[in-house]
Short mmCIF file of C-alpha atoms in Angstrom, two decimals:
data_model
loop_
_atom_site.label_atom_id
_atom_site.label_comp_id
_atom_site.label_asym_id
_atom_site.label_seq_id
_atom_site.Cartn_x
_atom_site.Cartn_y
_atom_site.Cartn_z
CA UNK A 64 -124.17 -57.06 96.26
CA UNK A 65 -124.79 -54.35 98.86
CA UNK A 66 -124.65 -50.83 97.48
CA UNK A 67 -122.24 -48.22 98.74
CA UNK A 68 -124.41 -45.54 100.38
CA UNK A 69 -123.44 -41.88 100.23
CA UNK A 70 -125.51 -39.38 102.24
CA UNK A 71 -125.27 -35.96 100.61
CA UNK A 72 -126.52 -34.37 103.81
CA UNK A 73 -123.13 -35.24 105.25
CA UNK A 74 -120.87 -35.75 102.20
CA UNK A 75 -120.08 -33.07 99.56
CA UNK A 76 -121.08 -33.85 95.98
CA UNK A 77 -117.45 -33.41 94.96
CA UNK A 78 -116.47 -36.38 97.15
CA UNK A 79 -119.23 -38.54 95.69
CA UNK A 80 -118.12 -37.77 92.15
CA UNK A 81 -114.47 -38.37 93.01
CA UNK A 82 -115.36 -41.81 94.36
CA UNK A 83 -117.34 -42.61 91.22
CA UNK A 84 -114.35 -41.51 89.09
CA UNK A 85 -111.85 -43.65 90.98
CA UNK A 86 -110.30 -46.69 89.25
CA UNK A 87 -112.56 -49.74 89.57
CA UNK A 88 -115.39 -48.14 91.58
CA UNK A 89 -117.87 -50.36 93.43
CA UNK A 90 -120.55 -51.68 91.07
CA UNK A 91 -123.58 -50.39 93.02
CA UNK A 92 -124.21 -47.02 94.66
CA UNK A 93 -127.08 -45.42 96.56
CA UNK A 94 -127.19 -41.66 97.07
CA UNK A 95 -129.49 -40.31 99.77
CA UNK A 96 -130.71 -36.80 100.65
CA UNK A 97 -129.67 -35.13 97.39
CA UNK A 98 -132.02 -32.22 98.21
CA UNK A 99 -131.73 -30.70 94.72
CA UNK A 100 -127.93 -30.70 94.65
CA UNK A 101 -126.29 -29.86 91.31
CA UNK A 102 -123.83 -32.00 89.30
CA UNK A 103 -124.69 -35.25 91.05
CA UNK A 104 -123.10 -38.33 89.44
CA UNK A 105 -121.48 -36.46 86.56
CA UNK A 106 -118.69 -37.73 84.33
CA UNK A 107 -118.97 -41.41 85.26
CA UNK A 108 -117.03 -43.73 82.96
CA UNK A 109 -117.60 -47.16 84.46
CA UNK A 110 -120.32 -49.86 84.27
CA UNK A 111 -121.84 -49.00 87.66
CA UNK A 112 -125.43 -48.59 88.86
CA UNK A 113 -126.27 -45.42 90.79
CA UNK A 114 -129.62 -44.88 92.49
CA UNK A 115 -130.36 -41.36 93.73
CA UNK A 116 -133.18 -41.21 96.26
CA UNK A 117 -134.67 -37.76 95.84
CA UNK A 118 -134.69 -34.69 93.57
CA UNK A 119 -131.55 -33.37 91.91
CA UNK A 120 -130.60 -29.98 90.48
CA UNK A 121 -128.66 -29.00 87.38
CA UNK A 122 -126.70 -31.38 85.14
CA UNK A 123 -127.27 -34.66 86.94
CA UNK A 124 -125.54 -37.56 85.16
CA UNK A 125 -123.92 -35.25 82.64
CA UNK A 126 -121.30 -36.79 80.32
CA UNK A 127 -122.37 -40.24 81.46
CA UNK A 128 -120.54 -43.24 79.98
CA UNK A 129 -121.45 -46.86 80.74
CA UNK A 130 -123.27 -46.19 84.02
CA UNK A 131 -126.97 -46.74 84.72
CA UNK A 132 -128.24 -43.80 86.78
CA UNK A 133 -131.70 -43.82 88.35
CA UNK A 134 -133.17 -40.69 89.94
CA UNK A 135 -136.16 -41.34 92.17
CA UNK A 136 -137.54 -37.81 91.99
CA UNK A 137 -137.41 -34.77 89.74
CA UNK A 138 -134.40 -33.29 87.94
CA UNK A 139 -133.31 -29.76 87.07
CA UNK A 140 -131.83 -28.27 83.91
CA UNK A 141 -129.46 -30.28 81.70
CA UNK A 142 -130.20 -33.82 82.86
CA UNK A 143 -127.79 -36.23 81.10
CA UNK A 144 -126.18 -33.41 79.14
CA UNK A 145 -123.71 -34.82 76.59
CA UNK A 146 -124.54 -38.40 77.59
CA UNK A 147 -122.32 -40.86 75.71
CA UNK A 148 -123.61 -44.32 76.69
CA UNK A 149 -125.34 -46.20 79.48
CA UNK A 150 -128.74 -45.06 80.73
CA UNK A 151 -130.26 -42.28 82.82
CA UNK A 152 -133.80 -42.50 84.17
CA UNK A 153 -135.90 -40.04 86.17
CA UNK A 154 -139.09 -41.30 87.80
CA UNK A 155 -140.50 -37.77 88.09
CA UNK A 156 -140.25 -34.81 85.72
CA UNK A 157 -137.25 -32.87 84.41
CA UNK A 158 -136.58 -29.25 83.55
CA UNK A 159 -135.26 -27.93 80.26
CA UNK A 160 -132.51 -29.25 77.97
CA UNK A 161 -132.76 -32.95 78.80
CA UNK A 162 -129.99 -34.90 77.03
CA UNK A 163 -128.61 -31.78 75.36
CA UNK A 164 -125.96 -32.78 72.79
CA UNK A 165 -126.38 -36.42 73.83
CA UNK A 166 -124.25 -38.72 71.68
CA UNK A 167 -125.43 -42.18 72.83
CA UNK A 168 -127.19 -44.17 75.47
CA UNK A 169 -130.80 -44.03 76.66
CA UNK A 170 -132.44 -41.24 78.68
CA UNK A 171 -135.91 -41.85 80.12
CA UNK A 172 -138.10 -39.32 81.93
CA UNK A 173 -141.27 -40.89 83.25
CA UNK A 174 -142.98 -37.51 83.72
CA UNK A 175 -142.79 -34.28 81.71
CA UNK A 176 -139.83 -32.24 80.52
CA UNK A 177 -139.40 -28.52 80.00
CA UNK A 178 -138.23 -26.67 76.92
CA UNK A 179 -135.54 -27.84 74.50
CA UNK A 180 -135.67 -31.52 75.32
CA UNK A 181 -133.08 -33.20 73.10
CA UNK A 182 -131.56 -29.93 71.86
CA UNK A 183 -128.63 -30.62 69.49
CA UNK A 184 -129.09 -34.36 70.01
CA UNK A 185 -126.25 -36.27 68.35
CA UNK A 186 -127.20 -39.93 68.68
CA UNK A 187 -128.78 -40.60 72.06
CA UNK A 188 -132.30 -41.97 72.50
CA UNK A 189 -134.79 -40.08 74.68
CA UNK A 190 -138.14 -41.43 75.86
CA UNK A 191 -140.51 -39.10 77.72
CA UNK A 192 -143.56 -40.59 79.39
CA UNK A 193 -145.35 -37.23 79.55
CA UNK A 194 -145.09 -34.06 77.49
CA UNK A 195 -142.17 -31.91 76.31
CA UNK A 196 -141.87 -28.12 76.20
CA UNK A 197 -141.27 -25.71 73.34
CA UNK A 198 -138.28 -25.96 70.98
CA UNK A 199 -137.70 -29.61 71.79
CA UNK A 200 -135.36 -31.37 69.34
CA UNK A 201 -134.01 -28.00 68.18
CA UNK A 202 -131.14 -28.71 65.78
CA UNK A 203 -131.24 -32.41 66.68
CA UNK A 204 -128.72 -34.12 64.40
CA UNK A 205 -129.33 -37.84 65.02
CA UNK A 206 -130.88 -40.16 67.54
CA UNK A 207 -134.53 -40.70 68.44
CA UNK A 208 -136.97 -38.84 70.71
CA UNK A 209 -140.20 -40.48 71.82
CA UNK A 210 -142.90 -38.33 73.43
CA UNK A 211 -145.80 -40.25 74.91
CA UNK A 212 -147.70 -37.04 75.71
CA UNK A 213 -147.87 -33.72 73.89
CA UNK A 214 -145.18 -31.50 72.37
CA UNK A 215 -144.92 -27.73 72.74
CA UNK A 216 -144.42 -25.11 70.03
CA UNK A 217 -141.67 -25.28 67.39
CA UNK A 218 -140.96 -28.99 67.69
CA UNK A 219 -137.89 -30.00 65.72
CA UNK A 220 -136.90 -26.51 64.63
CA UNK A 221 -133.90 -26.70 62.24
CA UNK A 222 -133.76 -30.46 62.73
CA UNK A 223 -131.24 -32.59 60.86
CA UNK A 224 -131.72 -36.38 60.82
CA UNK A 225 -133.10 -37.21 64.27
CA UNK A 226 -136.39 -39.11 64.33
CA UNK A 227 -139.25 -37.84 66.47
CA UNK A 228 -142.24 -39.92 67.59
CA UNK A 229 -145.14 -38.17 69.32
CA UNK A 230 -148.31 -39.77 70.62
CA UNK A 231 -150.23 -36.63 71.61
CA UNK A 232 -150.82 -33.21 70.11
CA UNK A 233 -148.06 -31.01 68.67
CA UNK A 234 -148.60 -27.30 69.29
CA UNK A 235 -146.59 -26.36 66.20
CA UNK A 236 -143.68 -27.59 64.11
CA UNK A 237 -140.45 -25.64 63.83
CA UNK A 238 -138.65 -24.58 60.67
CA UNK A 239 -137.98 -27.48 58.29
CA UNK A 240 -139.74 -30.07 60.49
CA UNK A 241 -142.60 -32.01 58.90
CA UNK A 242 -144.78 -35.01 59.66
CA UNK A 243 -143.58 -38.15 57.89
CA UNK A 244 -145.19 -41.51 57.12
CA UNK A 245 -145.06 -44.25 59.77
CA UNK A 246 -143.88 -47.35 57.94
CA UNK A 247 -143.37 -50.81 59.38
CA UNK A 248 -139.69 -50.13 60.02
CA UNK A 249 -140.57 -47.08 62.11
CA UNK A 250 -143.22 -48.90 64.11
CA UNK A 251 -140.68 -51.64 64.84
CA UNK A 252 -138.05 -49.08 65.84
CA UNK A 253 -140.54 -47.30 68.11
CA UNK A 254 -141.68 -50.55 69.70
CA UNK A 255 -138.07 -51.34 70.56
CA UNK A 256 -137.51 -47.92 72.12
CA UNK A 257 -140.68 -48.17 74.21
CA UNK A 258 -139.71 -51.64 75.38
CA UNK A 259 -136.25 -50.45 76.41
CA UNK A 260 -137.91 -47.70 78.42
CA UNK A 261 -140.22 -50.20 80.12
CA UNK A 262 -143.37 -48.82 78.50
CA UNK A 263 -146.29 -50.60 76.85
CA UNK A 264 -147.68 -47.77 74.68
CA UNK A 265 -149.09 -48.85 71.32
CA UNK A 266 -146.74 -47.73 68.50
CA UNK A 267 -149.76 -47.43 66.19
CA UNK A 268 -150.91 -44.36 68.16
CA UNK A 269 -147.78 -42.32 67.41
CA UNK A 270 -146.91 -40.01 64.54
CA UNK A 271 -143.41 -39.48 63.14
CA UNK A 272 -141.69 -36.17 62.44
CA UNK A 273 -138.38 -35.30 60.86
CA UNK A 274 -136.48 -32.99 58.55
CA UNK A 275 -137.92 -31.77 55.26
CA UNK A 276 -134.27 -31.19 54.27
CA UNK A 277 -135.00 -27.76 52.80
CA UNK A 278 -132.23 -26.17 54.86
CA UNK A 279 -129.61 -28.53 53.46
CA UNK A 280 -129.27 -26.68 50.16
CA UNK A 281 -128.06 -23.22 49.18
CA UNK A 282 -130.77 -21.11 47.55
CA UNK A 283 -129.45 -18.06 45.71
CA UNK A 284 -132.87 -16.39 45.96
CA UNK A 285 -132.33 -16.08 49.69
CA UNK A 286 -129.07 -14.23 49.16
CA UNK A 287 -129.99 -11.86 46.32
CA UNK A 288 -129.16 -8.79 48.41
CA UNK A 289 -125.59 -9.97 48.77
#
């Protein structure tokens, strides 16, 4: 089926989003000349496919439900923020806070991401083909983050029960984040995530990180002054 084409050089982003939010939108969309526009393809709640030909700014594909959004270029801050389901993929790199508070779905960045990738993650899966910046997975509650490159400082600071898989070097681990054994179940889980992201990395080359669970419990020694 031929895609509906929207040229953002001539059409405001607000009109594009309104069309995507309409009852029974067309199943396929192509967005041209985004030129770093913000809030492109946000709040979709329909099983549509959206291809964006070029770089986008802040919060692209935020609050996504059901849709498959492909960005052929780079993305700014807050890509797929609060994603609920469906998929979001960027063929380039993305700025900070990718998939912040993401509850479900799959977010793939073929290049690198900035700081706080997967911050406060709540169930989404994130696969990064390159490296992630500092404080990634900060307070991540659930879901999985796969990093095929390196991770910056304070990975997984104050993490809850999200699972982190990193192939490269980790600059430092955050508070309460520790390396954990890679068992068969984890290698199988990782293999499935890599396959969904269209990657052929060897799961045996990754290490797993997660919560030491020391922050889960009250310790009176830490509150003696009170």
